[in-house]
Backbone as CSV, one residue per row, in Angstrom:
resi,resn,N_x,N_y,N_z,CA_x,CA_y,CA_z,C_x,C_y,C_z
1,MET,0.854,-1.194,0.000,0.000,0.000,0.000,0.887,1.241,0.000
2,ARG,0.654,2.156,-0.938,1.445,3.392,-1.015,0.916,4.392,0.008
3,LEU,1.801,4.820,0.911,1.407,5.775,1.934,1.436,7.176,1.356
4,ILE,0.354,7.917,1.551,0.230,9.263,0.990,0.896,10.250,1.930
5,SER,1.833,11.031,1.440,2.557,11.945,2.313,2.309,13.408,1.986
6,ALA,1.796,13.703,0.807,1.547,15.096,0.444,0.096,15.454,0.742
7,PRO,-0.182,16.638,1.310,-1.562,17.020,1.590,-2.395,17.031,0.314
8,THR,-3.584,16.425,0.368,-4.495,16.405,-0.761,-5.890,16.728,-0.262
9,PRO,-6.788,17.198,-1.142,-8.165,17.402,-0.718,-8.761,16.075,-0.259
10,MET,-9.694,16.130,0.702,-10.314,14.921,1.196,-11.005,14.202,0.053
11,ALA,-10.726,12.909,-0.097,-11.296,12.131,-1.186,-11.698,10.771,-0.665
12,ALA,-12.693,10.173,-1.310,-13.180,8.869,-0.884,-12.122,7.787,-1.031
13,SER,-11.148,7.994,-1.913,-10.159,6.958,-2.202,-9.002,6.899,-1.207
14,VAL,-8.866,7.884,-0.319,-7.741,7.868,0.621,-8.043,6.915,1.772
15,PRO,-7.014,6.509,2.526,-7.215,5.450,3.520,-7.988,5.906,4.764
16,ILE,-8.434,4.921,5.486,-8.940,5.074,6.849,-7.802,4.683,7.781
17,GLY,-7.510,5.520,8.755,-6.483,5.204,9.733,-7.076,4.454,10.919
18,VAL,-6.356,3.449,11.390,-6.765,2.656,12.548,-5.549,2.519,13.442
19,PHE,-5.689,2.793,14.751,-4.500,2.629,15.593,-4.811,2.064,16.968
20,ASP,-3.783,1.451,17.517,-3.826,0.898,18.870,-2.411,0.970,19.421
21,SER,-2.290,0.707,20.707,-0.959,0.661,21.303,-0.166,-0.536,20.792
22,GLY,-0.865,-1.550,20.309,-0.179,-2.738,19.815,-1.001,-3.438,18.759
23,ILE,-1.194,-4.754,18.926,-1.891,-5.542,17.917,-3.374,-5.707,18.202
24,GLY,-3.841,-5.274,19.375,-5.239,-5.488,19.721,-6.203,-4.886,18.723
25,GLY,-5.858,-3.718,18.184,-6.732,-3.052,17.234,-6.928,-3.807,15.940
26,LEU,-6.112,-4.841,15.708,-6.326,-5.672,14.528,-7.691,-6.373,14.585
27,SER,-8.204,-6.596,15.792,-9.534,-7.202,15.913,-10.598,-6.258,15.369
28,VAL,-10.400,-4.956,15.535,-11.330,-3.959,14.995,-11.114,-3.806,13.496
29,LEU,-9.854,-3.751,13.079,-9.557,-3.653,11.649,-10.201,-4.808,10.879
30,GLN,-10.202,-5.990,11.470,-10.809,-7.154,10.817,-12.294,-6.914,10.530
31,HIS,-13.009,-6.342,11.497,-14.427,-6.032,11.305,-14.611,-4.958,10.231
32,ILE,-13.752,-3.931,10.254,-13.867,-2.849,9.266,-13.608,-3.387,7.857
33,HIS,-12.583,-4.208,7.723,-12.229,-4.755,6.414,-13.353,-5.637,5.869
34,ALA,-14.002,-6.392,6.756,-15.108,-7.251,6.325,-16.324,-6.425,5.926
35,ALA,-16.597,-5.357,6.674,-17.783,-4.536,6.406,-17.580,-3.581,5.236
36,LEU,-16.338,-3.123,5.036,-16.033,-2.127,4.005,-14.854,-2.613,3.154
37,PRO,-15.055,-3.671,2.372,-13.930,-4.304,1.672,-13.267,-3.437,0.610
38,ARG,-13.920,-2.371,0.151,-13.318,-1.491,-0.856,-12.424,-0.413,-0.232
39,GLU,-12.497,-0.256,1.069,-11.739,0.803,1.732,-10.287,0.387,1.970
40,SER,-9.362,1.296,1.683,-7.965,1.101,2.056,-7.793,1.467,3.527
41,LEU,-6.988,0.667,4.219,-6.796,0.849,5.652,-5.313,0.998,5.962
42,LEU,-5.001,1.913,6.852,-3.634,2.102,7.333,-3.640,1.886,8.842
43,TYR,-2.964,0.842,9.285,-2.943,0.482,10.704,-1.639,0.930,11.343
44,PHE,-1.740,1.593,12.507,-0.545,1.991,13.249,-0.540,1.296,14.599
45,SER,0.554,0.589,14.872,0.772,-0.047,16.170,1.855,0.724,16.909
46,ASP,1.491,1.295,18.059,2.465,2.069,18.838,3.224,1.133,19.775
47,ALA,3.818,0.103,19.178,4.367,-1.012,19.950,5.495,-0.604,20.892
48,ARG,6.218,0.427,20.522,7.320,0.856,21.400,6.796,1.317,22.756
49,HIS,5.552,1.731,22.801,4.983,2.290,24.026,3.838,1.433,24.564
50,ALA,3.680,0.224,24.034,2.585,-0.654,24.454,2.947,-1.405,25.740
51,PRO,1.902,-1.795,26.499,0.494,-1.412,26.312,0.212,-0.087,27.002
52,TYR,-0.893,0.556,26.619,-1.277,1.818,27.246,-1.944,1.607,28.603
53,GLY,-2.433,0.404,28.856,-3.311,0.162,30.005,-2.803,0.637,31.350
54,GLY,-1.516,0.514,31.616,-0.997,0.921,32.908,-0.288,2.266,32.893
55,ARG,-0.412,3.017,31.792,0.312,4.283,31.635,-0.480,5.456,32.225
56,PRO,0.205,6.556,32.603,-0.504,7.764,33.055,-1.341,8.361,31.936
57,GLU,-2.435,9.012,32.292,-3.340,9.572,31.291,-2.647,10.588,30.389
58,GLN,-1.752,11.410,30.965,-1.082,12.422,30.154,-0.222,11.774,29.072
59,PHE,0.405,10.663,29.408,1.239,9.949,28.441,0.379,9.373,27.320
60,ILE,-0.740,8.748,27.689,-1.626,8.150,26.684,-2.151,9.213,25.736
61,GLU,-2.561,10.371,26.273,-3.073,11.447,25.429,-1.991,11.957,24.480
62,ALA,-0.771,12.102,24.981,0.327,12.586,24.139,0.618,11.606,23.010
63,ARG,0.599,10.309,23.316,0.850,9.312,22.275,-0.276,9.310,21.240
64,ALA,-1.519,9.415,21.697,-2.648,9.433,20.759,-2.546,10.626,19.820
65,LEU,-2.172,11.777,20.336,-2.025,12.964,19.493,-0.862,12.807,18.517
66,ALA,0.205,12.151,18.946,1.330,11.912,18.044,0.920,10.977,16.905
67,VAL,0.153,9.940,17.229,-0.321,9.030,16.183,-1.309,9.756,15.270
68,GLY,-2.153,10.611,15.863,-3.065,11.411,15.042,-2.317,12.275,14.050
69,ALA,-1.213,12.849,14.481,-0.401,13.667,13.580,0.186,12.814,12.454
70,PHE,0.652,11.613,12.785,1.151,10.693,11.754,0.065,10.402,10.726
71,MET,-1.140,10.105,11.209,-2.236,9.751,10.295,-2.619,10.931,9.399
72,THR,-2.661,12.123,9.959,-3.036,13.272,9.131,-1.949,13.593,8.110
73,ARG,-0.692,13.301,8.429,0.373,13.471,7.419,0.142,12.542,6.231
74,HIS,-0.509,11.423,6.477,-0.807,10.470,5.406,-2.238,10.620,4.901
75,CYS,-2.851,11.760,5.237,-4.113,12.182,4.614,-5.242,11.170,4.767
76,VAL,-5.383,10.571,5.944,-6.515,9.665,6.147,-7.807,10.468,6.170
77,LYS,-8.905,9.823,5.787,-10.213,10.497,5.784,-10.981,10.243,7.073
78,ALA,-10.518,9.282,7.860,-11.139,8.980,9.147,-10.088,8.316,10.021
79,LEU,-10.258,8.449,11.330,-9.329,7.844,12.284,-10.130,7.017,13.276
80,VAL,-9.827,5.723,13.333,-10.477,4.828,14.286,-9.506,4.571,15.431
81,VAL,-9.910,4.970,16.618,-9.104,4.728,17.817,-9.471,3.326,18.301
82,ALA,-8.736,2.329,17.812,-9.086,0.928,18.048,-8.469,0.422,19.343
83,CYS,-8.636,1.205,20.373,-8.049,0.922,21.679,-8.988,1.498,22.723
84,ASN,-9.497,0.652,23.609,-10.425,1.131,24.623,-9.779,2.146,25.555
85,THR,-8.524,1.899,25.914,-7.839,2.813,26.830,-7.632,4.176,26.187
86,ALA,-7.140,4.201,24.945,-6.914,5.475,24.254,-8.225,6.204,24.007
87,THR,-9.293,5.461,23.714,-10.601,6.101,23.552,-11.029,6.752,24.844
88,ALA,-10.935,6.012,25.941,-11.394,6.523,27.235,-10.626,7.762,27.663
89,VAL,-9.327,7.791,27.358,-8.469,8.863,27.865,-8.315,10.013,26.876
90,ALA,-8.249,9.716,25.563,-7.728,10.709,24.619,-8.634,11.084,23.465
91,ILE,-9.805,10.478,23.320,-10.581,10.763,22.107,-11.073,12.208,22.072
92,THR,-11.368,12.782,23.234,-11.789,14.183,23.262,-10.672,15.083,22.759
93,ALA,-9.436,14.816,23.181,-8.290,15.609,22.728,-8.066,15.439,21.229
94,LEU,-8.258,14.224,20.709,-8.098,13.998,19.267,-9.148,14.762,18.471
95,ARG,-10.373,14.740,18.922,-11.434,15.455,18.202,-11.219,16.964,18.274
96,ARG,-10.668,17.438,19.357,-10.373,18.867,19.480,-9.214,19.254,18.558
97,ALA,-8.214,18.375,18.458,-7.041,18.672,17.635,-7.338,18.578,16.141
98,TYR,-8.290,17.690,15.760,-8.589,17.455,14.343,-10.097,17.548,14.117
99,PRO,-10.645,18.758,14.233,-12.102,18.918,14.205,-12.749,18.555,12.868
100,SER,-11.999,18.570,11.777,-12.590,18.241,10.476,-12.494,16.753,10.145
101,LEU,-11.841,15.985,10.999,-11.609,14.567,10.738,-12.664,13.716,11.445
102,ILE,-13.163,12.693,10.758,-14.016,11.710,11.419,-13.153,10.921,12.396
103,VAL,-13.516,10.951,13.675,-12.778,10.203,14.696,-13.763,9.289,15.405
104,VAL,-13.535,7.991,15.300,-14.418,6.993,15.895,-13.647,6.232,16.961
105,GLY,-14.241,6.111,18.133,-13.595,5.390,19.218,-14.246,4.046,19.491
106,VAL,-13.647,3.323,20.403,-14.143,2.019,20.822,-14.646,2.144,22.258
107,GLU,-15.937,1.943,22.446,-16.506,1.990,23.786,-16.678,0.567,24.317
108,PRO,-16.399,0.335,25.603,-16.763,-0.973,26.159,-18.258,-1.212,25.933
109,GLY,-18.616,-2.424,25.592,-19.990,-2.711,25.156,-21.000,-2.818,26.275
110,LEU,-21.049,-1.817,27.146,-21.978,-1.884,28.269,-23.438,-1.819,27.827
111,LYS,-23.718,-0.972,26.853,-25.105,-0.831,26.416,-25.640,-2.111,25.774
112,PRO,-24.941,-2.689,24.785,-25.450,-3.956,24.242,-25.470,-5.075,25.274
113,ALA,-24.512,-5.084,26.195,-24.493,-6.120,27.230,-25.716,-6.003,28.136
114,ALA,-26.091,-4.772,28.486,-27.272,-4.561,29.328,-28.541,-5.035,28.643
115,ALA,-28.552,-4.935,27.308,-29.717,-5.400,26.553,-29.749,-6.917,26.438
116,LEU,-28.598,-7.569,26.540,-28.512,-9.015,26.347,-28.676,-9.806,27.639
117,THR,-28.294,-9.229,28.778,-28.280,-9.988,30.021,-29.680,-10.353,30.511
118,HIS,-29.817,-11.566,31.031,-31.070,-12.007,31.646,-31.004,-11.884,33.170
119,THR,-29.811,-12.058,33.721,-29.644,-11.971,35.168,-29.465,-10.534,35.651
120,LYS,-29.278,-9.618,34.702,-28.966,-8.209,35.006,-27.594,-8.066,35.666
121,ILE,-26.745,-9.077,35.491,-25.383,-9.024,36.018,-24.421,-9.195,34.845
122,VAL,-23.588,-8.185,34.622,-22.668,-8.150,33.481,-21.239,-8.032,33.997
123,GLY,-20.364,-8.885,33.522,-18.949,-8.772,33.844,-18.229,-7.964,32.784
124,VAL,-17.325,-7.094,33.210,-16.583,-6.237,32.281,-15.092,-6.483,32.466
125,LEU,-14.454,-7.046,31.447,-13.013,-7.268,31.442,-12.362,-6.105,30.702
126,ALA,-11.441,-5.406,31.355,-10.844,-4.219,30.732,-9.502,-3.915,31.379
127,THR,-8.797,-2.923,30.827,-7.528,-2.508,31.422,-7.783,-1.607,32.622
128,GLU,-6.768,-1.452,33.432,-6.874,-0.578,34.606,-7.180,0.866,34.191
129,ALA,-6.521,1.334,33.129,-6.713,2.721,32.703,-8.131,2.955,32.197
130,THR,-8.690,2.000,31.462,-10.069,2.141,30.990,-11.029,2.245,32.170
131,LEU,-10.899,1.337,33.125,-11.824,1.308,34.251,-11.677,2.534,35.154
132,ALA,-10.491,3.135,35.164,-10.252,4.303,36.019,-10.627,5.622,35.347
133,SER,-10.965,5.590,34.067,-11.203,6.829,33.327,-12.556,7.448,33.649
134,LYS,-12.639,8.758,33.512,-13.893,9.470,33.718,-14.929,9.061,32.679
135,ARG,-14.465,8.791,31.465,-15.382,8.407,30.391,-16.088,7.095,30.731
136,PHE,-15.324,6.128,31.239,-15.936,4.853,31.615,-16.883,5.041,32.797
137,ALA,-16.486,5.841,33.782,-17.344,6.072,34.944,-18.687,6.664,34.528
138,HIS,-18.647,7.611,33.589,-19.887,8.227,33.117,-20.748,7.207,32.378
139,LEU,-20.119,6.414,31.513,-20.845,5.390,30.765,-21.471,4.373,31.710
140,HIS,-20.694,3.937,32.679,-21.148,2.964,33.672,-22.363,3.494,34.428
141,GLU,-22.243,4.706,34.934,-23.319,5.309,35.721,-24.580,5.502,34.884
142,THR,-24.420,5.995,33.656,-25.571,6.283,32.799,-26.337,5.014,32.446
143,ILE,-25.614,3.973,32.042,-26.285,2.750,31.597,-26.843,1.968,32.784
144,SER,-26.158,1.983,33.895,-26.703,1.338,35.102,-28.033,1.967,35.495
145,ALA,-28.090,3.304,35.478,-29.321,4.004,35.853,-30.444,3.726,34.869
146,ALA,-30.109,3.610,33.592,-31.138,3.434,32.561,-31.657,2.011,32.476
147,THR,-30.842,1.023,32.869,-31.199,-0.375,32.641,-31.319,-1.213,33.901
148,SER,-30.862,-0.692,35.040,-30.822,-1.435,36.307,-29.857,-2.618,36.265
149,ALA,-28.990,-2.652,35.273,-27.988,-3.720,35.205,-26.862,-3.430,36.203
150,THR,-26.319,-4.499,36.757,-25.158,-4.401,37.631,-23.925,-4.794,36.828
151,PHE,-22.911,-3.919,36.830,-21.685,-4.187,36.088,-20.570,-4.528,37.074
152,LEU,-20.039,-5.736,36.948,-18.919,-6.182,37.769,-17.645,-5.943,36.970
153,THR,-16.834,-5.003,37.386,-15.646,-4.646,36.618,-14.437,-5.452,37.083
154,GLN,-13.659,-5.913,36.129,-12.466,-6.709,36.420,-11.288,-6.188,35.606
155,ALA,-10.353,-5.531,36.275,-9.115,-5.132,35.607,-8.297,-6.379,35.297
156,CYS,-7.588,-6.351,34.178,-6.864,-7.539,33.703,-5.391,-7.235,33.457
157,PRO,-4.645,-6.816,34.483,-3.234,-6.513,34.257,-2.476,-7.726,33.728
158,GLY,-1.628,-7.474,32.743,-0.785,-8.520,32.185,-1.388,-9.255,31.007
159,LEU,-2.705,-9.196,30.825,-3.337,-9.983,29.767,-2.995,-9.438,28.383
160,ALA,-3.111,-8.123,28.194,-2.781,-7.539,26.887,-1.319,-7.791,26.529
161,ASP,-0.427,-7.762,27.542,0.997,-8.021,27.275,1.197,-9.409,26.679
162,ARG,0.527,-10.396,27.253,0.717,-11.777,26.774,0.129,-11.961,25.382
163,ILE,-0.983,-11.284,25.109,-1.555,-11.357,23.767,-0.615,-10.699,22.765
164,GLU,-0.010,-9.564,23.151,0.979,-8.903,22.298,2.124,-9.850,21.948
165,GLN,2.495,-10.670,22.912,3.627,-11.583,22.723,3.226,-12.858,21.983
166,GLY,1.952,-12.957,21.607,1.485,-14.137,20.889,1.223,-15.341,21.771
167,GLN,1.159,-15.121,23.084,0.957,-16.225,24.027,-0.541,-16.458,24.263
168,LEU,-1.252,-16.813,23.214,-2.698,-16.952,23.341,-3.092,-18.194,24.125
169,ASP,-2.289,-19.244,24.038,-2.635,-20.511,24.690,-1.611,-20.926,25.745
170,SER,-0.760,-19.999,26.159,0.268,-20.374,27.131,-0.355,-20.610,28.505
171,PRO,0.284,-21.437,29.350,-0.232,-21.658,30.706,-0.419,-20.361,31.491
172,ASP,0.501,-19.398,31.316,0.386,-18.128,32.043,-0.862,-17.355,31.609
173,THR,-1.124,-17.335,30.294,-2.306,-16.629,29.799,-3.578,-17.298,30.289
174,LEU,-3.625,-18.613,30.228,-4.813,-19.341,30.677,-5.025,-19.148,32.180
175,ALA,-3.935,-19.080,32.940,-4.052,-18.848,34.383,-4.621,-17.460,34.660
176,LEU,-4.169,-16.455,33.896,-4.711,-15.105,34.056,-6.201,-15.080,33.726
177,LEU,-6.587,-15.724,32.629,-7.988,-15.734,32.236,-8.853,-16.407,33.304
178,MET,-8.369,-17.493,33.860,-9.111,-18.153,34.945,-9.287,-17.201,36.125
179,ARG,-8.215,-16.508,36.487,-8.263,-15.603,37.632,-9.244,-14.458,37.406
180,TYR,-9.343,-13.979,36.156,-10.185,-12.824,35.878,-11.634,-13.209,35.564
181,VAL,-11.839,-14.332,34.886,-13.173,-14.676,34.395,-14.003,-15.442,35.420
182,VAL,-13.413,-16.421,36.087,-14.193,-17.301,36.961,-14.929,-16.545,38.072
183,PRO,-14.287,-15.578,38.764,-15.034,-14.855,39.804,-16.274,-14.134,39.280
184,LEU,-16.223,-13.641,38.042,-17.393,-12.975,37.455,-18.517,-13.977,37.237
185,LEU,-18.165,-15.173,36.779,-19.165,-16.219,36.578,-19.764,-16.650,37.916
186,GLU,-18.929,-16.745,38.934,-19.403,-17.170,40.259,-20.359,-16.165,40.878
187,GLN,-20.256,-14.903,40.438,-21.161,-13.867,40.943,-22.434,-13.728,40.101
188,GLY,-22.593,-14.606,39.124,-23.842,-14.654,38.371,-23.847,-13.927,37.054
189,ALA,-22.698,-13.462,36.583,-22.662,-12.765,35.286,-23.042,-13.729,34.164
190,ASP,-24.006,-13.324,33.361,-24.376,-14.127,32.192,-23.974,-13.446,30.888
191,THR,-23.273,-12.330,31.014,-22.766,-11.587,29.861,-21.392,-11.043,30.240
192,LEU,-20.417,-11.221,29.355,-19.068,-10.714,29.597,-18.684,-9.751,28.491
193,VAL,-18.293,-8.548,28.877,-17.847,-7.534,27.924,-16.337,-7.646,27.753
194,LEU,-15.903,-7.812,26.506,-14.474,-7.819,26.195,-14.062,-6.368,25.986
195,GLY,-13.693,-5.705,27.082,-13.512,-4.263,27.085,-12.126,-3.786,26.714
196,CYS,-11.402,-4.592,25.964,-10.103,-4.210,25.410,-10.010,-4.890,24.061
197,THR,-9.508,-4.185,23.057,-9.499,-4.759,21.707,-8.542,-5.942,21.581
198,HIS,-7.659,-6.136,22.545,-6.821,-7.341,22.530,-7.633,-8.594,22.848
199,TYR,-8.659,-8.464,23.686,-9.287,-9.642,24.268,-10.047,-10.524,23.276
200,PRO,-10.594,-10.002,22.159,-11.223,-10.925,21.206,-10.277,-12.012,20.685
201,PHE,-8.968,-11.774,20.744,-8.035,-12.784,20.265,-7.902,-13.968,21.236
202,VAL,-8.455,-13.840,22.451,-8.531,-14.995,23.359,-9.997,-15.342,23.649
203,LYS,-10.859,-15.001,22.712,-12.291,-15.280,22.874,-12.558,-16.778,22.986
204,THR,-11.849,-17.573,22.196,-12.023,-19.028,22.252,-11.629,-19.569,23.618
205,GLN,-10.529,-19.070,24.168,-10.072,-19.519,25.483,-11.071,-19.112,26.571
206,ILE,-11.623,-17.888,26.460,-12.626,-17.443,27.427,-13.876,-18.312,27.319
207,ALA,-14.281,-18.634,26.095,-15.465,-19.472,25.894,-15.280,-20.848,26.530
208,THR,-14.065,-21.384,26.475,-13.794,-22.684,27.101,-13.938,-22.602,28.618
209,ILE,-13.425,-21.524,29.206,-13.564,-21.332,30.652,-15.038,-21.193,31.032
210,VAL,-15.779,-20.453,30.235,-17.217,-20.293,30.473,-17.908,-21.652,30.435
211,ARG,-17.595,-22.441,29.422,-18.224,-23.756,29.282,-17.941,-24.642,30.499
212,ASP,-16.736,-24.540,31.036,-16.339,-25.418,32.137,-16.783,-24.917,33.511
213,HIS,-17.081,-23.613,33.633,-17.307,-23.058,34.966,-18.644,-22.344,35.153
214,ALA,-19.326,-22.022,34.078,-20.598,-21.296,34.217,-21.751,-22.276,34.398
215,GLU,-22.718,-21.876,35.204,-23.908,-22.699,35.430,-25.055,-22.296,34.511
216,GLN,-24.802,-21.353,33.609,-25.835,-20.857,32.697,-25.170,-20.420,31.398
217,ALA,-25.970,-20.162,30.394,-25.428,-19.650,29.136,-24.845,-18.257,29.358
218,VAL,-23.706,-17.999,28.737,-23.016,-16.714,28.891,-22.714,-16.153,27.504
219,THR,-23.026,-14.871,27.302,-22.779,-14.191,26.034,-21.522,-13.334,26.147
220,LEU,-20.667,-13.402,25.131,-19.470,-12.566,25.072,-19.735,-11.408,24.123
221,VAL,-19.420,-10.186,24.564,-19.700,-8.984,23.781,-18.390,-8.370,23.281
222,ASP,-18.240,-8.340,21.960,-17.091,-7.729,21.271,-17.665,-6.610,20.406
223,THR,-17.198,-5.381,20.589,-17.837,-4.228,19.941,-17.223,-3.844,18.600
224,GLY,-16.347,-4.675,18.050,-15.717,-4.337,16.779,-16.702,-4.142,15.642
225,ALA,-17.745,-4.982,15.582,-18.736,-4.854,14.512,-19.495,-3.538,14.624
226,ALA,-19.792,-3.116,15.852,-20.497,-1.846,16.058,-19.646,-0.668,15.600
227,VAL,-18.336,-0.744,15.821,-17.424,0.315,15.352,-17.458,0.401,13.835
228,ALA,-17.430,-0.747,13.177,-17.470,-0.761,11.708,-18.772,-0.155,11.190
229,ARG,-19.890,-0.466,11.844,-21.179,0.099,11.412,-21.200,1.610,11.590
230,ARG,-20.701,2.099,12.723,-20.684,3.535,12.986,-19.782,4.256,11.993
231,LEU,-18.624,3.694,11.710,-17.704,4.283,10.743,-18.355,4.365,9.367
232,SER,-19.008,3.293,8.957,-19.673,3.263,7.655,-20.730,4.359,7.560
233,GLN,-21.488,4.528,8.623,-22.534,5.554,8.634,-21.951,6.951,8.499
234,LEU,-20.884,7.226,9.231,-20.276,8.558,9.197,-19.642,8.838,7.831
235,LEU,-19.012,7.843,7.234,-18.444,8.027,5.898,-19.543,8.280,4.869
236,ALA,-20.642,7.539,4.984,-21.760,7.738,4.053,-22.344,9.140,4.194
237,ASP,-22.458,9.610,5.437,-23.009,10.942,5.682,-22.191,12.029,4.992
238,ARG,-20.874,11.818,4.907,-19.986,12.803,4.268,-19.660,12.450,2.810
239,GLU,-20.338,11.441,2.296,-20.112,10.977,0.920,-18.649,10.612,0.696
240,LEU,-18.089,9.900,1.654,-16.689,9.504,1.586,-16.500,7.993,1.469
241,LEU,-17.566,7.246,1.258,-17.414,5.807,1.050,-16.757,5.547,-0.304
242,CYS,-15.781,4.665,-0.322,-15.117,4.302,-1.571,-15.965,3.254,-2.288
243,ASP,-16.235,3.485,-3.577,-17.141,2.591,-4.304,-16.453,1.832,-5.428
244,HIS,-15.120,1.769,-5.389,-14.419,1.047,-6.450,-13.125,0.455,-5.896
245,GLY,-12.608,-0.522,-6.616,-11.327,-1.104,-6.259,-11.416,-2.093,-5.113
246,ASN,-10.281,-2.723,-4.816,-10.158,-3.631,-3.681,-9.324,-2.951,-2.611
247,GLY,-9.876,-2.805,-1.447,-9.196,-2.082,-0.381,-7.852,-2.702,-0.023
248,GLU,-6.807,-1.874,-0.026,-5.482,-2.326,0.377,-5.296,-2.069,1.865
249,VAL,-4.428,-2.852,2.487,-4.124,-2.688,3.902,-2.629,-2.460,4.051
250,GLY,-2.273,-1.394,4.724,-0.878,-1.088,5.003,-0.663,-0.959,6.498
251,GLY,0.566,-1.032,6.932,0.865,-0.959,8.353,2.053,-0.075,8.648
252,ALA,2.070,0.451,9.858,3.206,1.218,10.359,3.306,0.954,11.852
253,THR,4.487,1.089,12.387,4.674,0.812,13.804,5.843,1.607,14.354
254,SER,5.770,1.891,15.644,6.909,2.508,16.330,7.851,1.433,16.868
255,GLY,7.466,0.164,16.668,8.284,-0.953,17.125,8.939,-1.689,15.968
256,GLU,9.000,-2.997,16.078,9.646,-3.819,15.064,8.665,-4.174,13.953
257,THR,9.013,-3.851,12.723,8.099,-4.087,11.603,7.794,-5.577,11.438
258,ALA,8.792,-6.435,11.627,8.591,-7.874,11.423,7.551,-8.429,12.385
259,LEU,7.490,-7.878,13.590,6.528,-8.373,14.577,5.092,-8.042,14.167
260,LEU,4.885,-6.842,13.645,3.532,-6.485,13.210,3.154,-7.257,11.952
261,GLU,4.095,-7.430,11.029,3.807,-8.229,9.841,3.430,-9.655,10.232
262,ALA,4.125,-10.208,11.227,3.822,-11.567,11.691,2.450,-11.620,12.352
263,ALA,2.091,-10.553,13.083,0.783,-10.524,13.740,-0.345,-10.458,12.710
264,PHE,-0.171,-9.660,11.670,-1.167,-9.616,10.587,-1.388,-11.018,10.015
265,LEU,-0.298,-11.721,9.756,-0.394,-13.044,9.143,-0.981,-14.059,10.118
266,ARG,-0.522,-14.040,11.361,-0.961,-15.023,12.357,-2.415,-14.838,12.756
267,LEU,-2.823,-13.585,12.956,-4.154,-13.312,13.503,-5.214,-13.098,12.444
268,LEU,-4.820,-12.520,11.296,-5.801,-12.177,10.255,-5.573,-12.904,8.940
269,GLY,-4.465,-13.615,8.836,-4.162,-14.295,7.582,-3.830,-13.343,6.452
270,MET,-3.325,-12.157,6.779,-2.993,-11.142,5.776,-1.490,-10.953,5.675
271,GLN,-0.993,-10.834,4.437,0.387,-10.445,4.217,0.411,-8.942,3.975
272,VAL,0.957,-8.205,4.914,0.898,-6.742,4.889,2.305,-6.179,5.050
273,ARG,2.643,-5.230,4.195,3.927,-4.539,4.332,3.809,-3.482,5.424
274,VAL,4.775,-3.471,6.322,4.766,-2.542,7.454,6.022,-1.675,7.401
275,ILE,5.846,-0.375,7.609,6.980,0.539,7.711,7.177,0.932,9.162
276,ARG,8.376,1.417,9.487,8.635,1.875,10.848,8.575,3.386,10.889
277,ASP,7.847,3.908,11.866,7.754,5.359,12.057,7.571,5.608,13.552
278,ASP,8.634,6.057,14.204,8.562,6.326,15.641,8.053,7.749,15.833
279,THR,6.743,7.900,15.846,6.123,9.210,15.934,6.586,9.951,17.188
280,GLN,6.792,11.247,17.011,7.251,12.075,18.140,6.150,13.016,18.581
């Protein structure tokens, strides 16, 4: 995929930017690519600074703005913040910095989970930074009041790191998942929100734990499809949907290019050329 570096008028043919602190946002990119196959996508992994989950808010906001600057240099027509932590902490700053750009974030799926639960008890798996953010607190309070659902929040330190390292089935990863998931099931949760874009990549492992430990049917909520629908709607509203060609996918990273190329192939079955750009 040829990266556009010269400023051009906004056009339907230019890429959509998607970014995360690491590879987790590939789960969102997968949904976007399936829903909008003609769109070119440019994915940025801020791997040198991953994961964002345990970082100070000021650091996360600064990194998000740096990635936003990288994306605007490459003339993207929309920016998807495919990271729950970066959305919770920095999406307001991104929208303020780039008011003419479509900026779509990833919200933990509390609203759809509240609609799906029968027990009115929902477990939320997320990073420490997401759960500590004002944005999450407001979302939690608003949806709890509107639906009477109880949300059991579970921070998952270390889980995103192991997924980044490709340890999807390692004993350490499975031990972490048991520690985080089983207590939610024991408290009656019949719906689990995957509140970090890394977590869909261990959805199968979570489903196995649910099967072995839950006394009732449990629904897993991944919001990637909802992000793709919202993005499609906003592009259509601005007449920016691409209606020709086969969408190309390109990558960039502040870390090792070979690692992101391997993640594309391992997780999505895509061969993608990745460039290195340590955004400042």
